[in-house]
Amino acid sequence: MRAPRPAWIWVPVSAGVLAAAMVVGAAAGSAGFGPLDAAAALLSRLPFSPVASPLNDLQFAVLVELRLPRVVLGAMVGGLLAAAGAAYQGVFRNPLADPYLLGAAGGAGLGATLVLAYGSDLLDSPRALVPVAAFVGALAGVAAAYLLGAVAGTGGTATLVLAGVAVSSFLSAGQTLVQMLRTQELRRIYTWLLGGLGRGGWDDVGMVAPYAAVGLAVLMVSGRLLDLLALGDEKAVSLGLNATAVRVAVIAAASLCTAAAVAVSGLIGFVGIVVPHIVRRLVGTGYRMILPVSLLTGAAFLVLVDIAARTAIAPAELPLGVVTAFLGAPFFVFVLRTTRNRAG
Amino acid sequence: MRSARRLPAVLLLAALTLSACGGGQEPADQDQGAASPGEGFPVTVEDGTGEVTIEARPERIVSLSPSSTEMLFEIGAGDQVVAADEFSNYPEDAPTTDLSGFTPSVEAVSEYNPDLVIMARDAEDAAAQLREVDVPVLLIPAAETLDDTYSQMRMLGEATGHAQEADEAADRVESELDAVVQETTEEVGEVDLTYYHELDDGMYSATSQTFIGQVYERFGLENIADEAEDTAGGYPQLSAEFIVDQNPDLVFLAYEGEDAVADLRGRPAFDSVTAVKNDDIVQLDPDIASRWGPRVVDLAESVSEAVTAAARER
């Protein structure tokens, strides 16, 4: 296995890109003030600052309570999805694995759909329960796929992926059924399913943070283990690794990351599959590098995509999941093609 | 299982009854001659897709659109409505069933043996199937203007044998609405207020190019969503940032939920918005705010109240 030293370079590079993306994200938006005004306004709040804020209270509220948390949330969601995607690809030794393959999206979608469709019968404000339901649904979806894969097959990764596909279709059929039964809630459900950060505030950042911390901590230390798994189970076991335990731990951590991201953002596809692909081309095949660089690149990617989503047709917004799919799908085909050419 | 076995029989029966009706039609019409109920038929009206000819005065109408149901009752054709879709909850004596207007089932509709079916514009496939078995169908597009509302009422009047009553009803709705607007403007003068109309908490809105936007426009209100005029067919999804920055004087919520107003207040940065500070957030009846029927006057009254209250605060 190569551990190419130049690969390290991508950590500061991607961190730099992320920082730049976040600065642009904080400066760009439909409210009528420019980046310099935004910077001056933030500087003016520093103690003993000589700078006077050029923004009125309303604009300052927009900047601090809407735009900044949205940028932070975008970075968290993108980073979580990309890191989870990289981890799934490592566990399944399948470059096509992504956070949504194993029933996470289907489960989250069904959970959120159920709350949005029937929640108002039971509760005054079901909206608050949507992230919880999405979270529980995502974990349940992955658990179902894992159990089904273990029961139905030999426990190999191919069986698991196929079980995930089956569970996903089943869950999304359930979603569609609920939507058809509750057409009056269709728009709300649809809005959520398309994915977006439009309602994100510091509360959401706080909500995701603990799950993100736990999930990412596990993923970031599992890079070396994934590299060992890549040698093959027999080799890994001979090196003293409990392959099954590693798999379960990584799948659980990646699913936790996915669930946390999906809970606040709705369904945003393709980040988890495309970003690790790009990263793999840059840093090589070692997961010790792929995981952290995917985290940073995914974060930067989603911040940039969100800037596009909220400025392209401002003051209206594009659904984030639609933008990532538009960018992701063609790119993915391109990657598949060039990978094939190289191999052939 | 049971209903699955029953279904073909019902369909067959429906088909037979329908063909029997078709066969017996002409002599019946001749018998009636100039007698009142059949008078004026056959009529040809223009629906959302083209011309539709209705041979005889419909007596078994199935309405799959809540707006149309409200109009039918308003114009005196309520007695002829035998079934209405699941969301046709007004007026009280509307024969609401579990029929879906969203995904219309031709089989379920034909069980009511209708001689006229009224559907929303996007149900064209089901309409084609019904027309195939000689059931006249009117496809009613969503109203884009207030005038569409009045002309749809008149069209339904002609199609159901209530042309005159429909004419009167349309005139009445129009003049009542005008009166509400006029009283309000007289009371508060020229208002210079902006508003934000929210369709759901995903921050979808409606521009002035929509039916609902036109109602607000009558009161001289300025719509903050109009900057997004070209997107989403008049129903753009706005960003929170834009809404707060526009600082609307009035907020109208067109959806249900006891905590909807509190939820809006609690959104990040929304506490800086004038409408939120002054408590000028109005939760509308979602049915009234989404149907272009006779109750548009009720909608206008809600808007009038809000405008009056907000204008007094200045």
XYZ file of C-alpha atoms in Angstrom:
658
model
C 0.000 0.000 0.000
C 1.250 3.404 -0.899
C 1.304 6.097 1.712
C 2.281 8.923 -0.564
C 3.720 11.812 1.338
C 2.484 14.460 -1.086
C -1.078 13.402 -0.166
C -0.714 15.294 3.086
C -0.696 18.457 1.100
C -4.383 17.994 0.415
C -5.339 18.461 4.023
C -4.227 22.094 4.257
C -5.330 22.708 0.668
C -8.869 21.450 1.255
C -9.002 23.254 4.600
C -8.014 26.442 2.794
C -10.699 25.907 0.153
C -13.249 25.341 2.898
C -12.227 28.530 4.695
C -12.462 30.500 1.447
C -15.852 28.983 0.652
C -17.156 29.927 4.068
C -15.968 33.516 3.704
C -17.660 33.778 0.313
C -20.758 32.120 1.787
C -20.909 34.659 4.582
C -20.561 37.511 2.117
C -22.999 36.335 -0.541
C -26.759 36.510 -0.305
C -29.922 38.171 -1.447
C -30.044 40.778 1.316
C -28.850 44.098 0.020
C -25.403 44.509 1.502
C -21.994 43.686 0.120
C -19.140 41.573 1.466
C -17.190 44.584 2.725
C -20.200 45.808 4.678
C -20.595 42.342 6.163
C -16.960 42.242 7.184
C -17.116 45.740 8.641
C -20.260 44.860 10.579
C -18.579 41.847 12.148
C -15.440 43.833 12.935
C -17.513 46.574 14.530
C -18.758 44.092 17.118
C -15.263 43.315 18.317
C -14.363 45.025 21.574
C -12.737 48.456 21.158
C -13.323 48.289 17.406
C -12.841 51.595 15.615
C -15.052 50.379 12.758
C -18.662 51.600 12.640
C -21.183 49.040 11.459
C -22.582 49.986 8.064
C -25.532 47.636 8.580
C -28.808 48.381 10.297
C -30.164 46.017 12.929
C -32.234 44.078 10.444
C -29.293 43.485 8.139
C -27.109 42.533 11.049
C -29.708 39.993 12.162
C -29.745 38.565 8.643
C -25.982 38.237 8.672
C -25.529 36.795 12.138
C -28.692 34.791 12.683
C -29.345 33.510 9.182
C -26.344 33.633 6.923
C -23.561 32.601 9.276
C -25.371 29.615 10.791
C -26.390 28.565 7.323
C -22.796 28.551 6.133
C -21.688 26.612 9.204
C -24.561 24.168 8.816
C -23.777 23.704 5.133
C -20.182 22.863 5.989
C -21.280 20.394 8.664
C -23.827 18.638 6.454
C -21.480 18.444 3.461
C -18.615 17.197 5.599
C -20.755 14.582 7.324
C -22.206 13.235 4.087
C -18.844 13.089 2.312
C -17.034 11.472 5.252
C -19.855 8.965 5.678
C -19.744 8.215 1.956
C -15.990 7.628 2.056
C -16.394 5.345 5.072
C -19.158 3.290 3.431
C -17.022 2.899 0.329
C -14.198 1.651 2.491
C -16.331 -0.785 4.460
C -18.010 -2.241 1.420
C -14.904 -1.998 -0.746
C -17.332 -0.643 -3.258
C -16.762 2.764 -4.803
C -20.483 3.059 -5.525
C -21.525 2.891 -1.881
C -22.869 6.110 -0.442
C -24.832 7.206 2.619
C -28.084 6.703 0.803
C -27.456 3.256 -0.510
C -28.079 1.410 2.720
C -31.586 2.607 3.417
C -30.543 5.699 5.336
C -32.245 8.124 2.967
C -35.302 5.929 2.538
C -35.659 5.557 6.294
C -35.114 9.257 6.960
C -37.547 10.148 4.201
C -40.239 7.835 5.517
C -39.772 9.052 9.089
C -40.022 12.696 8.076
C -42.907 12.009 5.707
C -44.904 10.247 8.420
C -44.455 13.130 10.846
C -45.265 15.756 8.223
C -48.312 13.816 7.010
C -49.842 12.693 10.281
C -48.050 14.745 12.924
C -50.566 17.569 12.815
C -53.309 15.151 13.918
C -51.456 14.452 17.125
C -49.341 17.489 17.812
C -49.583 21.226 17.510
C -46.249 21.691 15.883
C -44.989 18.528 14.223
C -42.201 20.447 12.526
C -39.964 20.126 15.564
C -40.245 16.355 15.413
C -39.148 16.047 11.796
C -35.404 15.933 12.480
C -35.936 13.358 15.216
C -38.075 11.198 12.954
C -35.566 11.515 10.118
C -32.778 10.570 12.472
C -34.567 7.516 13.851
C -35.701 6.546 10.364
C -32.188 6.738 8.925
C -30.752 4.535 11.662
C -33.664 2.103 11.394
C -33.239 1.932 7.626
C -29.558 1.041 7.902
C -30.234 -1.441 10.715
C -32.914 -3.123 8.609
C -30.564 -3.354 5.638
C -27.792 -4.740 7.785
C -29.990 -7.353 9.467
C -31.606 -8.339 6.206
C -28.191 -8.671 4.591
C -26.928 -10.805 7.462
C -30.010 -13.031 7.503
C -30.477 -13.367 3.765
C -26.947 -13.933 2.660
C -23.489 -14.905 3.614
C -22.841 -11.557 5.209
C -20.624 -10.494 2.332
C -20.619 -6.869 1.331
C -22.401 -7.483 -1.958
C -25.367 -9.015 -0.140
C -25.424 -6.077 2.207
C -25.493 -3.565 -0.620
C -28.283 -5.445 -2.358
C -30.231 -5.656 0.891
C -29.768 -1.906 1.204
C -31.193 -1.385 -2.255
C -34.198 -3.568 -1.444
C -34.831 -1.822 1.879
C -34.463 1.580 0.186
C -37.045 0.822 -2.495
C -39.415 -0.576 0.098
C -39.081 2.523 2.253
C -39.479 4.945 -0.611
C -42.581 3.069 -1.745
C -43.886 3.626 1.777
C -43.105 7.326 1.415
C -45.002 7.551 -1.841
C -47.979 5.734 -0.362
C -48.176 8.126 2.587
C -47.923 11.093 0.231
C -50.795 9.792 -1.849
C -52.929 9.268 1.237
C -52.208 12.754 2.546
C -52.144 14.926 -0.531
C -52.897 18.060 1.453
C -49.472 17.790 3.078
C -47.703 17.078 -0.204
C -45.981 20.401 -0.545
C -44.431 20.260 2.904
C -43.228 16.723 2.418
C -41.870 17.592 -0.978
C -40.042 20.633 0.347
C -38.319 18.488 2.913
C -37.471 15.692 0.511
C -35.794 18.085 -1.928
C -33.324 19.075 0.742
C -32.133 22.484 1.793
C -30.670 24.604 4.529
C -33.286 27.334 4.246
C -34.524 27.085 7.806
C -31.229 26.437 9.473
C -30.209 28.515 12.475
C -27.745 28.181 15.322
C -30.227 25.812 16.984
C -29.753 23.342 14.180
C -26.003 23.696 14.355
C -26.204 22.879 18.045
C -28.468 19.931 17.366
C -26.163 18.312 14.808
C -22.913 19.034 16.595
C -22.902 16.263 19.232
C -23.820 13.516 16.770
C -21.342 14.877 14.266
C -18.604 14.914 16.895
C -19.178 11.302 17.922
C -19.660 9.956 14.409
C -16.733 11.810 12.904
C -14.422 10.920 15.784
C -15.019 7.234 15.131
C -14.609 7.657 11.370
C -11.415 9.659 11.628
C -9.674 6.999 13.719
C -10.941 4.160 11.569
C -8.944 5.122 8.495
C -6.100 2.798 9.367
C -8.512 -0.064 10.062
C -10.202 0.450 6.715
C -6.820 0.338 5.036
C -6.190 -3.004 6.730
C -9.621 -4.292 5.696
C -8.732 -3.349 2.149
C -6.049 -6.039 2.242
C -8.794 -8.640 2.533
C -10.490 -10.153 5.545
C -8.015 -13.016 5.971
C -5.043 -10.745 5.996
C -6.797 -8.329 8.311
C -7.705 -11.091 10.749
C -4.156 -12.428 10.661
C -3.047 -8.946 11.717
C -5.290 -9.193 14.764
C -8.256 -7.220 13.433
C -11.825 -8.201 14.213
C -13.192 -7.508 10.752
C -16.858 -7.799 11.692
C -16.508 -5.518 14.698
C -14.735 -2.896 12.593
C -17.415 -3.086 9.931
C -20.264 -2.699 12.402
C -18.546 0.201 14.172
C -17.780 2.062 10.942
C -21.238 1.456 9.484
C -22.825 2.653 12.721
C -20.677 5.785 12.863
C -21.235 6.599 9.190
C -24.969 6.070 9.603
C -24.988 8.353 12.616
C -23.252 11.034 10.548
C -25.744 10.570 7.707
C -28.723 10.657 10.034
C -27.515 13.843 11.715
C -26.971 15.547 8.361
C -30.260 14.400 6.874
C -32.186 15.422 9.966
C -31.404 19.112 9.493
C -31.080 19.350 5.739
C -33.550 16.917 4.219
C -32.327 14.689 1.439
C -29.194 15.904 -0.315
C -27.792 13.271 -2.609
C -24.564 12.721 -4.496
C -22.277 14.530 -2.051
C -21.399 11.250 -0.389
C -20.570 9.511 -3.622
C -18.960 12.215 -5.753
C -16.738 13.919 -3.200
C -14.860 10.788 -2.057
C -14.347 9.922 -5.720
C -12.627 13.198 -6.418
C -10.646 12.886 -3.227
C -9.496 9.375 -4.061
C -8.026 10.658 -7.300
C -6.132 13.348 -5.444
C -4.808 11.502 -2.428
C -4.645 7.894 -3.543
C -6.292 4.864 -2.009
C -5.358 5.232 1.669
C -8.371 5.858 3.885
C -6.218 7.614 6.451
C -6.099 10.437 3.901
C -9.394 9.901 2.088
C -11.507 10.330 5.209
C -10.272 13.702 6.501
C -9.820 15.188 3.039
C -13.353 14.041 2.082
C -14.680 15.683 5.227
C -13.072 19.030 4.363
C -13.805 18.868 0.644
C -17.411 17.822 1.206
C -17.869 20.719 3.593
C -16.436 23.188 1.071
C -18.486 21.645 -1.743
C -21.807 22.001 0.017
C -21.090 25.550 1.159
C -20.405 26.466 -2.474
C -23.465 24.606 -3.741
C -25.609 26.363 -1.163
C -24.290 29.737 -2.315
C -25.406 28.796 -5.816
C -28.771 27.556 -4.541
C -29.596 30.783 -2.752
C -28.195 33.280 -5.248
C -28.831 31.751 -8.684
C -32.503 32.721 -8.799
C -32.542 35.078 -5.779
C -34.680 36.011 -3.967
C -36.092 32.564 -4.647
C -34.143 29.459 -3.695
C -33.248 26.307 -5.536
C -33.619 23.082 -3.568
C -30.159 21.992 -2.537
C -30.757 18.332 -3.320
C -31.644 19.276 -6.873
C -28.460 21.284 -7.348
C -26.227 18.504 -5.995
C -27.934 15.983 -8.251
C -27.552 18.242 -11.282
C -23.854 18.660 -10.583
C -23.282 15.192 -9.187
C -24.931 12.904 -11.692
C -23.103 14.049 -14.852
C -19.864 14.288 -12.945
C -20.335 10.783 -11.672
C -20.782 9.437 -15.190
C -17.637 11.304 -16.197
C -15.714 9.736 -13.329
C -16.964 6.267 -14.184
C -15.951 6.730 -17.773
C -12.462 8.005 -17.131
C -11.863 5.376 -14.460
C -12.847 2.740 -16.963
C -10.586 4.158 -19.640
C -7.673 4.171 -17.283
C -8.294 0.630 -16.208
C -8.799 -0.519 -19.780
C -60.694 -9.403 -2.093
C -64.393 -8.760 -1.792
C -64.299 -5.396 -3.478
C -61.969 -6.731 -6.137
C -64.565 -9.294 -7.176
C -67.348 -6.780 -6.964
C -65.643 -4.199 -9.088
C -66.066 -5.666 -12.580
C -69.754 -6.189 -11.904
C -70.168 -2.604 -10.799
C -68.327 -1.345 -13.834
C -70.419 -3.434 -16.135
C -73.535 -2.153 -14.460
C -72.299 1.397 -14.723
C -71.506 0.975 -18.372
C -74.918 -0.520 -19.050
C -76.703 2.241 -17.205
C -74.676 4.840 -19.010
C -75.414 3.393 -22.421
C -79.054 3.057 -21.480
C -79.102 6.724 -20.558
C -77.458 7.639 -23.827
C -80.027 5.637 -25.795
C -83.004 7.029 -23.981
C -81.835 10.573 -24.194
C -83.290 11.904 -27.393
C -86.949 11.065 -26.940
C -86.783 12.359 -23.395
C -85.443 15.669 -24.639
C -88.146 15.932 -27.230
C -90.822 15.153 -24.689
C -89.656 17.923 -22.476
C -89.661 20.336 -25.348
C -89.654 23.796 -23.862
C -90.308 22.524 -20.341
C -88.062 24.316 -17.870
C -85.496 21.855 -16.449
C -84.121 20.802 -19.824
C -84.307 24.241 -21.271
C -81.301 25.560 -23.061
C -79.742 22.145 -23.570
C -77.681 20.956 -25.285
C -75.161 23.626 -24.360
C -71.579 24.010 -25.409
C -69.184 25.546 -22.934
C -65.458 26.121 -22.974
C -63.443 24.361 -20.276
C -59.704 24.307 -19.679
C -59.038 22.150 -22.722
C -61.605 23.200 -25.301
C -65.272 23.020 -26.136
C -67.497 20.568 -24.308
C -71.080 19.875 -25.276
C -73.515 18.804 -22.602
C -76.592 17.180 -24.096
C -79.031 17.454 -21.215
C -79.288 19.201 -17.898
C -76.970 17.219 -15.608
C -78.689 15.699 -12.595
C -75.860 13.575 -11.234
C -72.777 15.771 -10.955
C -69.551 14.533 -9.422
C -67.288 17.424 -8.437
C -63.647 16.596 -7.811
C -62.548 20.133 -7.078
C -63.353 21.943 -3.821
C -63.487 25.344 -5.552
C -65.998 24.031 -8.081
C -68.081 22.400 -5.364
C -68.358 25.727 -3.559
C -69.322 27.433 -6.806
C -71.940 24.809 -7.702
C -73.677 25.303 -4.386
C -73.430 29.060 -4.696
C -75.140 29.090 -8.084
C -77.996 26.812 -7.002
C -76.729 23.595 -8.590
C -76.033 21.980 -5.223
C -79.016 19.629 -5.493
C -77.571 18.150 -8.655
C -74.243 17.254 -7.006
C -74.300 13.584 -5.979
C -70.680 13.284 -4.879
C -67.785 15.576 -4.163
C -64.112 14.834 -3.537
C -62.501 14.273 -0.150
C -61.512 17.920 0.315
C -64.852 19.439 -0.717
C -65.779 20.262 2.869
C -67.830 23.367 2.156
C -70.715 24.124 2.222
C -71.869 21.799 4.963
C -74.375 19.904 2.825
C -71.801 19.151 0.139
C -71.836 15.372 -0.396
C -68.194 14.837 0.543
C -66.918 11.339 -0.242
C -63.525 9.709 -0.214
C -63.109 10.317 -3.938
C -59.734 11.794 -4.778
C -59.465 14.825 -7.016
C -55.714 14.585 -6.912
C -55.476 11.072 -8.346
C -58.986 10.561 -9.720
C -60.135 6.984 -10.058
C -62.377 6.550 -13.059
C -63.850 3.383 -11.577
C -64.705 5.036 -8.289
C -66.228 8.011 -10.087
C -68.333 5.861 -12.392
C -69.884 4.097 -9.412
C -71.830 7.318 -8.875
C -73.202 7.014 -12.382
C -72.531 10.684 -13.125
C -73.851 12.676 -16.061
C -71.274 15.406 -15.509
C -67.869 15.207 -13.857
C -65.925 18.300 -12.859
C -62.207 17.887 -12.455
C -59.102 19.954 -11.929
C -57.081 20.788 -14.995
C -54.314 18.274 -14.351
C -56.603 15.228 -14.382
C -56.611 14.956 -18.163
C -56.017 11.229 -18.360
C -58.977 10.374 -16.169
C -61.068 12.895 -18.103
C -60.205 11.218 -21.394
C -61.255 7.850 -20.003
C -64.584 9.196 -18.787
C -65.256 10.925 -22.090
C -64.577 7.604 -23.763
C -67.649 6.188 -22.025
C -69.664 9.303 -22.936
C -69.598 10.992 -19.566
C -69.176 14.709 -20.121
C -66.225 16.129 -18.198
C -65.328 19.713 -17.458
C -61.679 20.360 -16.676
C -61.422 23.505 -14.621
C -58.022 25.200 -14.507
C -56.890 26.934 -11.340
C -57.979 30.555 -11.469
C -55.111 32.916 -12.145
C -57.128 36.075 -11.741
C -60.244 37.189 -9.915
C -61.970 37.429 -13.276
C -61.266 33.738 -13.828
C -63.310 33.047 -10.718
C -66.294 34.948 -12.000
C -66.124 33.432 -15.476
C -65.785 29.914 -14.059
C -68.929 30.482 -12.015
C -70.776 31.624 -15.130
C -69.501 28.691 -17.131
C -70.615 26.221 -14.471
C -73.980 27.989 -14.491
C -74.443 27.399 -18.195
C -73.301 23.806 -17.921
C -75.732 22.965 -15.130
C -78.795 24.921 -16.241
C -78.334 27.786 -13.797
C -76.968 30.426 -16.129
C -78.956 33.276 -14.660
C -78.316 32.423 -11.016
C -74.627 31.997 -11.757
C -74.567 35.379 -13.428
C -76.137 36.944 -10.383
C -73.859 35.076 -8.004
C -70.753 36.126 -9.882
C -71.923 39.745 -9.898
C -72.701 39.521 -6.205
C -69.300 38.114 -5.270
C -67.612 40.733 -7.405
C -69.541 43.634 -5.909
C -69.185 42.345 -2.334
C -65.465 42.070 -2.828
C -65.328 45.542 -4.334
C -67.301 46.864 -1.376
C -64.899 45.355 1.161
C -61.954 46.857 -0.688
C -63.619 50.231 -1.010
C -64.633 50.426 2.655
C -61.127 49.545 3.690
C -59.462 52.121 1.479
C -61.909 54.744 2.630
C -61.148 53.980 6.228
C -57.383 53.743 6.135
C -56.573 55.877 3.100
C -53.657 55.129 0.826
C -51.638 52.476 2.611
C -48.024 51.879 1.832
C -47.716 48.424 3.332
C -45.729 45.407 2.212
C -46.777 41.848 2.892
C -45.496 38.318 2.787
C -47.915 35.488 2.041
C -46.585 32.129 3.188
C -47.942 28.878 1.781
C -46.048 26.609 4.146
C -43.159 26.775 6.543
C -40.769 25.854 3.731
C -41.251 29.549 2.871
C -43.054 29.064 -0.388
C -44.892 32.232 -1.307
C -47.205 33.563 -4.007
C -46.536 36.521 -6.294
C -49.024 39.129 -7.492
C -49.425 37.111 -10.661
C -51.428 34.519 -8.796
C -55.081 34.537 -7.884
C -54.325 35.141 -4.208
C -51.825 37.877 -5.020
C -54.524 39.728 -6.913
C -56.725 39.871 -3.848
C -53.988 41.603 -1.869
C -53.238 43.862 -4.790
C -56.784 45.193 -4.664
C -55.973 46.594 -1.217
C -52.895 48.342 -2.534
C -50.528 46.038 -0.673
C -47.083 45.449 -2.053
C -45.930 41.850 -2.309
C -42.347 41.127 -1.290
C -42.374 37.939 -3.408
C -42.761 39.938 -6.606
C -39.015 40.209 -7.005
C -39.099 36.494 -7.697
C -41.858 36.941 -10.231
C -40.407 34.801 -12.969
C -39.813 31.698 -10.904
C -41.960 28.709 -10.055
C -45.073 29.818 -11.893
C -45.855 32.468 -9.324
C -45.154 30.291 -6.287
C -41.444 30.758 -5.520
C -39.617 29.442 -2.495
C -38.042 32.477 -0.851
C -34.949 32.537 1.273
C -35.309 33.478 4.930
C -32.629 36.068 4.384
C -34.652 37.797 1.702
C -37.873 37.780 3.726
C -36.204 39.313 6.776
C -34.328 41.851 4.680
C -37.549 42.915 2.956
C -39.028 43.533 6.388
C -42.716 43.069 5.481
C -45.388 45.013 7.402
C -47.837 42.125 7.251
C -47.438 38.360 7.234
C -50.233 36.034 6.143
C -49.941 32.336 6.884
C -52.109 30.209 4.616
C -51.742 26.969 6.507
C -52.994 25.205 9.602
C -51.264 24.506 12.887
C -51.912 25.990 16.302
C -48.287 26.954 16.674
C -47.779 28.304 13.166
C -47.610 31.917 14.321
C -45.330 31.073 17.245
C -43.113 29.030 14.930
C -42.719 31.975 12.606
C -41.888 34.280 15.503
C -39.268 31.819 16.701
C -37.369 31.572 13.439
C -33.854 32.982 13.498
C -33.801 36.752 12.844
C -37.559 36.970 12.288
C -37.982 38.876 15.541
C -36.478 41.892 13.762
C -39.251 41.989 11.146
C -41.850 44.770 11.457
C -44.850 42.446 11.103
C -43.503 40.224 13.870
C -42.639 43.157 16.135
C -46.097 44.682 15.698
C -47.861 41.346 15.912
C -49.302 41.746 12.432
C -49.220 38.062 11.596
C -52.516 36.725 10.299
C -53.307 33.051 10.075
C -55.806 32.539 7.273
C -58.232 29.663 6.869
C -56.201 27.487 4.476
C -59.299 26.446 2.524
C -60.469 29.991 1.988
C -56.981 31.120 1.078
C -56.482 28.461 -1.572
C -59.889 28.227 -3.260
C -61.001 30.676 -5.873
C -64.662 30.178 -5.073
C -67.386 32.438 -3.685
C -65.640 32.637 -0.309
C -63.029 34.955 -1.773
C -65.125 37.624 -0.057
C -64.296 36.052 3.338
C -60.640 36.142 2.370
C -60.933 39.802 1.445
C -62.494 40.490 4.839
C -59.567 38.862 6.652
C -57.140 40.931 4.614
C -59.199 44.048 5.266
C -59.058 43.499 9.033
C -55.311 43.028 8.948
C -54.734 46.082 6.780
C -56.943 48.220 8.994
C -55.182 47.061 12.141
C -51.715 47.617 10.677
C -52.661 51.040 9.297
C -53.949 52.173 12.712
C -50.604 51.411 14.301
C -48.847 54.003 12.193
